[in-house]
Tab-separated table of C-alpha atoms in Angstrom:
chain	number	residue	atom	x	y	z
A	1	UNK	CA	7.811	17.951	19.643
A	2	UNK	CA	6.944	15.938	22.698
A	3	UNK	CA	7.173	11.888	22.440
A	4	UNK	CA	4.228	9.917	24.224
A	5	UNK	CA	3.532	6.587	24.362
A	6	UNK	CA	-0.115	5.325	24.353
A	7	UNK	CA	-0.240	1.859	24.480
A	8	UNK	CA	3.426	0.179	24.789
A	9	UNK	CA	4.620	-2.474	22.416
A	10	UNK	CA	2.917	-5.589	20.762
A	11	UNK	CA	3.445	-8.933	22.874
A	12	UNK	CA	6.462	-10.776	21.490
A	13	UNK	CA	4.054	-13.773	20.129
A	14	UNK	CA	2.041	-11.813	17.672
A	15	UNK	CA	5.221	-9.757	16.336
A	16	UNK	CA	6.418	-10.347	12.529
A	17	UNK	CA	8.905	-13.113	12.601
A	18	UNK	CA	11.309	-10.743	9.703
A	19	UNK	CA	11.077	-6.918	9.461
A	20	UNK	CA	7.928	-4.892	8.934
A	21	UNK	CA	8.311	-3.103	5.474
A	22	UNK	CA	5.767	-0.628	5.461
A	23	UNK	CA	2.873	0.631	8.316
A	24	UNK	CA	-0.097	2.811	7.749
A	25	UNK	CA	-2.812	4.242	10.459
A	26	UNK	CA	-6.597	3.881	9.129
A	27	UNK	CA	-7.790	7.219	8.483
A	28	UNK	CA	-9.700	7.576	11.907
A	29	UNK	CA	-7.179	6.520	13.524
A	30	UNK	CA	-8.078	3.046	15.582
A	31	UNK	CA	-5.998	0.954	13.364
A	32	UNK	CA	-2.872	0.035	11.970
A	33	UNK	CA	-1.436	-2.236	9.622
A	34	UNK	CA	1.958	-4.230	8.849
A	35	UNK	CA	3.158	-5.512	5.705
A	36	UNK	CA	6.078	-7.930	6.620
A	37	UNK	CA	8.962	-9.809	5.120
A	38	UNK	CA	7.349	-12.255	6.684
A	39	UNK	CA	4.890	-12.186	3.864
A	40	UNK	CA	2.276	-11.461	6.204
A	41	UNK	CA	-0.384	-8.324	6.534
A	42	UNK	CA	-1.127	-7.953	10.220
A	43	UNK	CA	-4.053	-5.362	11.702
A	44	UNK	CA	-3.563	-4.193	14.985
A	45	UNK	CA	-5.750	-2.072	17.642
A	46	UNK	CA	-3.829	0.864	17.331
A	47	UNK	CA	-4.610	2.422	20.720
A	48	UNK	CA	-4.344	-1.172	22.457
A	49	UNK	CA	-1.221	-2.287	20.381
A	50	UNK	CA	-3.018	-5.603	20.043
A	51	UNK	CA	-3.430	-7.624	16.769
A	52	UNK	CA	-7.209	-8.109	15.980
A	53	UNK	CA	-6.352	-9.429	12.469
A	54	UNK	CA	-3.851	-11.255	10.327
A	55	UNK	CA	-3.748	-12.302	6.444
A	56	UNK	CA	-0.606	-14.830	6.121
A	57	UNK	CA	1.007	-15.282	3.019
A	58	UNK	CA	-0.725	-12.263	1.580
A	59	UNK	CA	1.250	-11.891	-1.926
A	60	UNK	CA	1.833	-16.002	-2.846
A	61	UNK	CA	4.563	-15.988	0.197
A	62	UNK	CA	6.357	-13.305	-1.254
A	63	UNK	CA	6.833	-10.292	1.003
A	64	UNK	CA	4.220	-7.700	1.262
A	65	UNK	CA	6.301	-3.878	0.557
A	66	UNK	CA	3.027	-1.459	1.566
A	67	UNK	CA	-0.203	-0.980	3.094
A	68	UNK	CA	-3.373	1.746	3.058
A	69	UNK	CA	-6.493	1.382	4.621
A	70	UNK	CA	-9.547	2.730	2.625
A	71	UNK	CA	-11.370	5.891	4.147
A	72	UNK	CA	-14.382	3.998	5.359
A	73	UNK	CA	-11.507	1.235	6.814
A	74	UNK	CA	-13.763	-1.813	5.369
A	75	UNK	CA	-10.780	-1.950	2.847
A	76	UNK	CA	-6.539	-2.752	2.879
A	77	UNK	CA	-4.760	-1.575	0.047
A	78	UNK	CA	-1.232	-3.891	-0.157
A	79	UNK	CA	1.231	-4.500	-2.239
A	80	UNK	CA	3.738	-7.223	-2.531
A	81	UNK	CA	6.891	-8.629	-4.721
A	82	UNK	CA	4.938	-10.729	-6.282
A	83	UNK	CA	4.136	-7.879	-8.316
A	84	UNK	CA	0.770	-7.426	-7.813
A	85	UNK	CA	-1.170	-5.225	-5.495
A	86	UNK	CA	-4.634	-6.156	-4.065
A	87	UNK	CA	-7.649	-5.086	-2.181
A	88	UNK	CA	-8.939	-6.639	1.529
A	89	UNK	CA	-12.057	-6.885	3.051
A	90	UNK	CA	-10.779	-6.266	6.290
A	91	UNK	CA	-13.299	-8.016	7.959
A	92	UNK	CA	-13.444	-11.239	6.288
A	93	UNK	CA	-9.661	-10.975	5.184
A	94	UNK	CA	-10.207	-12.349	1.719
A	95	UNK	CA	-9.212	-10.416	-1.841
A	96	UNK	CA	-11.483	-8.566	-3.205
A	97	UNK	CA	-9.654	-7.147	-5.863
A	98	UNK	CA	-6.085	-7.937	-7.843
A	99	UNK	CA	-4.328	-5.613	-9.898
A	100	UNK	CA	-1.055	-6.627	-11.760
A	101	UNK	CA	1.814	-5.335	-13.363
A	102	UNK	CA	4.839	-6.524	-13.354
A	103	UNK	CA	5.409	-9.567	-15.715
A	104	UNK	CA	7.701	-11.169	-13.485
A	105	UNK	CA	8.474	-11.553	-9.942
A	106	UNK	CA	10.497	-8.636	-8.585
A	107	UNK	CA	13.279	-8.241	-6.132
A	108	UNK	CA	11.792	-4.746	-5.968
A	109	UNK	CA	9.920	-3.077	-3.806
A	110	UNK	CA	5.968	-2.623	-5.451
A	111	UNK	CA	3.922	0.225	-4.115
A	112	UNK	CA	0.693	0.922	-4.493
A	113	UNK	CA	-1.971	3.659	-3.302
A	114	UNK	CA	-5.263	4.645	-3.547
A	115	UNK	CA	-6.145	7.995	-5.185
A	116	UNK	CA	-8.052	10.378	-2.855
A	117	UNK	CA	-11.829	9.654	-4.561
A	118	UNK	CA	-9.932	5.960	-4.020
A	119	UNK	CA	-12.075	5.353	-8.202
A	120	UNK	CA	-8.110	4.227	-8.446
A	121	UNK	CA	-5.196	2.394	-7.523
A	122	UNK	CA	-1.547	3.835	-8.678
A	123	UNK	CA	0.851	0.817	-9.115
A	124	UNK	CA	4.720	0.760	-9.868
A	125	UNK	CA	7.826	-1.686	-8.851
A	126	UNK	CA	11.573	-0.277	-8.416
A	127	UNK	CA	12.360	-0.926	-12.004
A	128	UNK	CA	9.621	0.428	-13.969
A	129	UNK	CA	9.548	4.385	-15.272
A	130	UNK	CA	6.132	4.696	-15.032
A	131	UNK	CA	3.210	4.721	-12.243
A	132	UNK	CA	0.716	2.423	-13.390
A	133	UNK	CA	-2.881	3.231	-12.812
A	134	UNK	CA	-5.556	1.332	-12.396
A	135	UNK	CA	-9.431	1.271	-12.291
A	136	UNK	CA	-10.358	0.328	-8.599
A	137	UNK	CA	-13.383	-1.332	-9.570
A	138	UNK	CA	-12.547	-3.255	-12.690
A	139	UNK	CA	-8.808	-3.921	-12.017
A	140	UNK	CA	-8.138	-2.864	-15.555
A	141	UNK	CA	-5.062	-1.025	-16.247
A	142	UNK	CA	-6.328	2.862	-17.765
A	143	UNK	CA	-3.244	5.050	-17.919
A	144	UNK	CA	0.974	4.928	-17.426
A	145	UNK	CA	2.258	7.859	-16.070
A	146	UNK	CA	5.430	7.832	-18.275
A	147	UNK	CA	8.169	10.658	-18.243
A	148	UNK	CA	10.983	9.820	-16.210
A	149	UNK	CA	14.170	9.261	-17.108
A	150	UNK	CA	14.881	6.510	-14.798
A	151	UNK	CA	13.189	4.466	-12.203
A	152	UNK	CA	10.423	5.601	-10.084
A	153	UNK	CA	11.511	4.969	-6.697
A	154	UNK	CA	8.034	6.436	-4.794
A	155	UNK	CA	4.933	8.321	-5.601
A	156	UNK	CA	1.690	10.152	-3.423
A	157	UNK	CA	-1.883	10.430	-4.345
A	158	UNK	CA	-2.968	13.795	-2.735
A	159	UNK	CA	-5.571	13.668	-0.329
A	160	UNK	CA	-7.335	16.772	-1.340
A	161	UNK	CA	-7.321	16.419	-5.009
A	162	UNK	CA	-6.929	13.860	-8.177
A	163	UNK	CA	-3.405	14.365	-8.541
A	164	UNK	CA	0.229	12.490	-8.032
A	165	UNK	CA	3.533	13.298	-7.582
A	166	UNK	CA	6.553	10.742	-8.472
A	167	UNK	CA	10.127	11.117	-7.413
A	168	UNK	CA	12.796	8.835	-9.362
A	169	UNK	CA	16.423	7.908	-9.233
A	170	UNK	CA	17.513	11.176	-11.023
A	171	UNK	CA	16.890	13.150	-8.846
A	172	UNK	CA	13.731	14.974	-10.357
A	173	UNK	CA	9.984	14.873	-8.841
A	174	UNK	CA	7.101	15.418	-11.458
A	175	UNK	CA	3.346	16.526	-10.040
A	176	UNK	CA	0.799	14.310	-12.432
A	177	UNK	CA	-2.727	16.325	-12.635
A	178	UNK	CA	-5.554	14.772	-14.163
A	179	UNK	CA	-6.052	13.963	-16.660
A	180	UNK	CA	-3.405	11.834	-16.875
């Protein structure tokens, strides 16, 4: 393992003002993206360390938990506790898309991802015992992944293939294939 620094750090003025939650490269690697505290989603050249984009108050204020660019990186995939996860255009940095599922505000941390055709969006919060999924296009809520015994702390969308695997508080990690 060798360490290497390519471009330094960010200047001080364009940092979050409250920690960075969750970071994510776009898939070709030029950019990356913050979800802070801070309640803001900030882009950044990734091989300049240079913000070239910012959404504030991304999630109503609340902060924003996690982040995933979209393979063509038009796209941001976030996630925030106001308990709803939403799609970007990056370029105009306006919602496209809002998927919710939590009934309430959460103290939790929400996740979301896309699925590797990206046709979906996975969805849970801290509490739940399921991984909500959604249909990308029409926001509208087609399966819960239910089967653990407690709460779903995390959960992956393979790259390669239409499947999911969730990890929860007990300790056990299930692999979801489709169809679900």
């Amino acid at each position: 393992y060798q360490r290497r620094v390519h471009g330094g750090c960010a200047q001080p003025s364009e940092n979050h003002v409250a920690p960075a939650n969750h970071i994510g490269f776009s898939i070709d690697g030029k950019f990356l993206g913050t979800a802070g505290s801070d309640g803001v989603i900030k882009i950044w050249d990734a091989s300049l360390m240079r913000m070239v984009g910012s959404i504030p108050a991304a999630h109503n204020g609340q902060e924003v938990t996690s982040i995933q660019f979209s393979k063509n990186s038009k796209y941001i995939l976030s996630s925030g506790k106001d308990g709803q996860a939403r799609i970007w255009d990056m370029t105009a940095a306006r919602t496209v898309k809002v998927f919710g599922v939590v009934t309430q505000k959460t103290v939790a941390r929400m996740h979301a991802a896309f699925s590797a055709d990206e046709q979906s969006v996975g969805m849970l919060d801290e509490f739940s015992m399921v991984v909500n999924i959604h249909d990308t296009h029409s926001a509208a809520l087609t399966q819960k992944l239910a089967g653990h015994g407690a709460p779903v702390r995390s959960f992956a969308s393979s790259p390669a293939e239409h499947s999911i695997a969730s990890a929860c508080d007990d300790g056990k990690l299930r692999l979801w294939a489709p169809p679900f």
